């Protein structure tokens, strides 16, 4: 199931960040809202339990080991939509991250600012039973089931905060679209090699019934070894299964890559090379 998020491949913003639109009514200046967990309905909890059971069965042997470990240490297999206050006690103790409730997609600069402060924005709503396989915006199942378990993994926790910080720095240089791509091809749609087999770690796949199959089993998409410059140059589509996946061996590898001190210069230098479509050559196929 593809999460149909409306996150377009943002064109490079004009120099200097575009002012964020104002937060929706009831939201704070940082777009956070109360979770109002006690207002969730039995149907909401049923949707969570239904999606959770289906993905758990499907992801057995398909997701990276650290994902299952995260589900376990955060007790996410308990029934119903997680209560963020309870979840945060465990998550915060492990890696200092906090899940904050938001009403839906938040502007890129707001989103990356939260990440830079180890706050993960998660939808305070869940899709309806009629939407099990189709979603306009990231809901609590995509955000918490898809993203949060790996935030219990120190290297991922550090990588996500680094992406936030680098995103804010890129914003002022008109390079935010490159961080959005790096986020998209790792955190959202990344694959990893574990004991010689391809496994899923990207939240957009982990939370998607259809793409959990497609990303590993279809002959259509390209699967290439992770290449930072290639990822920073490659556009992405938000309205269909991905046409290209990038494969890492260790989370620590991508963390080291982005902690390099010439990351800004690398991004700026890529402007002269132009963007690439996901399947465009040169693409070094993953072994
Ligand atoms: N907002 N709530 C929310 N969740 C996201 O995953 C999100 C967002 N805003 C922007 C954004 N993601 C993109 O910048 C990244 O997907 C690249
Ligand atoms: Fe996401």
Coordinates of C-alpha atoms in Angstrom, one line a residue, residues 96-227:
X96 CA 16.3 10.9 23.6
X97 CA 13.7 11.1 20.9
X98 CA 10.1 12.3 21.5
X99 CA 7.1 11.7 19.3
X100 CA 5.0 14.9 18.9
X101 CA 1.5 15.0 17.5
X102 CA 0.8 17.0 14.3
X103 CA -2.4 17.3 12.3
X104 CA -0.8 16.1 9.1
X105 CA 1.9 17.2 6.7
X106 CA 4.0 20.0 8.1
X107 CA 6.1 22.4 6.0
X108 CA 9.6 21.1 5.3
X109 CA 11.4 23.7 7.5
X110 CA 9.1 22.9 10.4
X111 CA 9.6 19.2 9.9
X112 CA 13.4 19.4 9.7
X113 CA 13.5 21.7 12.7
X114 CA 11.7 19.1 14.8
X115 CA 14.1 16.4 13.6
X116 CA 17.1 18.5 14.6
X117 CA 15.7 18.6 18.1
X118 CA 15.0 14.8 18.3
X119 CA 11.3 15.4 17.9
X120 CA 9.4 13.1 15.5
X121 CA 6.2 14.6 14.1
X122 CA 3.4 11.9 14.0
X123 CA -0.1 12.3 12.8
X124 CA -2.7 12.5 15.6
X125 CA -5.2 10.7 13.4
X126 CA -5.5 7.3 11.8
X127 CA -7.0 6.3 8.3
X128 CA -10.5 5.0 8.1
X129 CA -11.3 1.3 7.5
X130 CA -12.1 2.2 3.9
X131 CA -8.6 3.6 3.5
X132 CA -6.6 0.7 4.7
X133 CA -4.6 0.6 1.4
X134 CA -4.7 4.3 0.4
X135 CA -3.6 7.3 2.3
X136 CA -3.4 11.0 1.4
X137 CA -1.2 12.1 4.2
X138 CA 1.0 10.3 6.8
X139 CA -1.2 9.1 9.6
X140 CA -0.2 7.6 13.0
X141 CA 0.2 4.1 11.5
X142 CA 2.7 5.3 8.9
X143 CA 4.5 7.6 11.3
X144 CA 4.6 5.5 14.5
X145 CA 4.6 1.9 13.1
X146 CA 6.8 2.9 10.1
X147 CA 9.3 5.4 11.6
X148 CA 9.4 5.1 15.4
X149 CA 10.8 1.5 16.0
X150 CA 14.0 2.4 14.2
X151 CA 14.3 5.6 16.3
X152 CA 15.1 3.2 19.2
X153 CA 18.3 2.3 17.2
X154 CA 21.1 4.7 18.2
X155 CA 22.7 5.0 14.7
X156 CA 19.3 5.8 13.1
X157 CA 18.4 8.2 16.0
X158 CA 21.7 10.1 15.3
X159 CA 21.1 10.0 11.5
X160 CA 17.6 11.4 11.8
X161 CA 18.8 14.3 14.0
X162 CA 21.7 14.9 11.6
X163 CA 19.2 15.1 8.7
X164 CA 17.2 17.7 10.6
X165 CA 20.3 19.8 11.3
X166 CA 21.6 19.5 7.8
X167 CA 18.1 20.3 6.4
X168 CA 17.9 23.6 8.4
X169 CA 21.4 24.5 7.2
X170 CA 20.5 23.6 3.6
X171 CA 17.3 25.7 3.8
X172 CA 19.3 28.9 3.9
X173 CA 21.3 27.8 0.8
X174 CA 18.4 26.8 -1.3
X175 CA 19.4 23.1 -1.0
X176 CA 16.5 21.7 1.2
X177 CA 15.3 19.7 -1.8
X178 CA 18.5 17.6 -1.6
X179 CA 17.9 16.8 2.1
X180 CA 14.3 15.8 1.2
X181 CA 15.7 13.4 -1.3
X182 CA 18.2 11.9 1.1
X183 CA 15.4 11.5 3.7
X184 CA 13.2 10.0 1.0
X185 CA 15.6 7.4 -0.3
X186 CA 16.7 6.3 3.2
X187 CA 14.3 7.0 6.0
X188 CA 11.2 6.6 3.8
X189 CA 12.2 4.1 1.2
X190 CA 15.5 2.6 2.1
X191 CA 16.6 -1.0 1.7
X192 CA 19.5 -2.7 3.5
X193 CA 21.6 -5.9 3.0
X194 CA 21.5 -8.2 6.0
X195 CA 23.2 -11.6 5.9
X196 CA 23.3 -11.3 2.1
X197 CA 19.6 -10.7 1.8
X198 CA 17.7 -7.5 0.9
X199 CA 15.6 -6.2 3.8
X200 CA 13.4 -3.2 4.3
X201 CA 14.1 -0.3 6.7
X202 CA 12.2 2.6 5.0
X203 CA 9.0 3.6 6.8
X204 CA 7.1 4.3 3.6
X205 CA 7.6 0.6 2.7
X206 CA 7.3 -0.8 6.3
X207 CA 3.8 0.8 6.6
X208 CA 2.7 -0.2 3.1
X209 CA 1.2 -3.7 2.4
X210 CA 1.7 -3.5 -1.4
X211 CA 5.2 -1.9 -1.3
X212 CA 6.5 -4.4 1.3
X213 CA 6.0 -7.0 -1.5
X214 CA 6.9 -4.8 -4.5
X215 CA 10.2 -3.3 -3.1
X216 CA 11.8 -6.8 -2.6
X217 CA 10.1 -9.0 -5.2
X218 CA 9.2 -6.9 -8.3
X219 CA 11.5 -7.0 -11.2
X220 CA 10.4 -3.4 -12.2
X221 CA 12.3 -1.1 -9.8
X222 CA 16.0 -0.4 -9.9
X223 CA 17.9 -1.5 -6.8
X224 CA 21.3 0.2 -6.5
X225 CA 24.0 0.4 -3.9
X226 CA 23.6 3.6 -1.9
X227 CA 25.6 6.5 -3.4

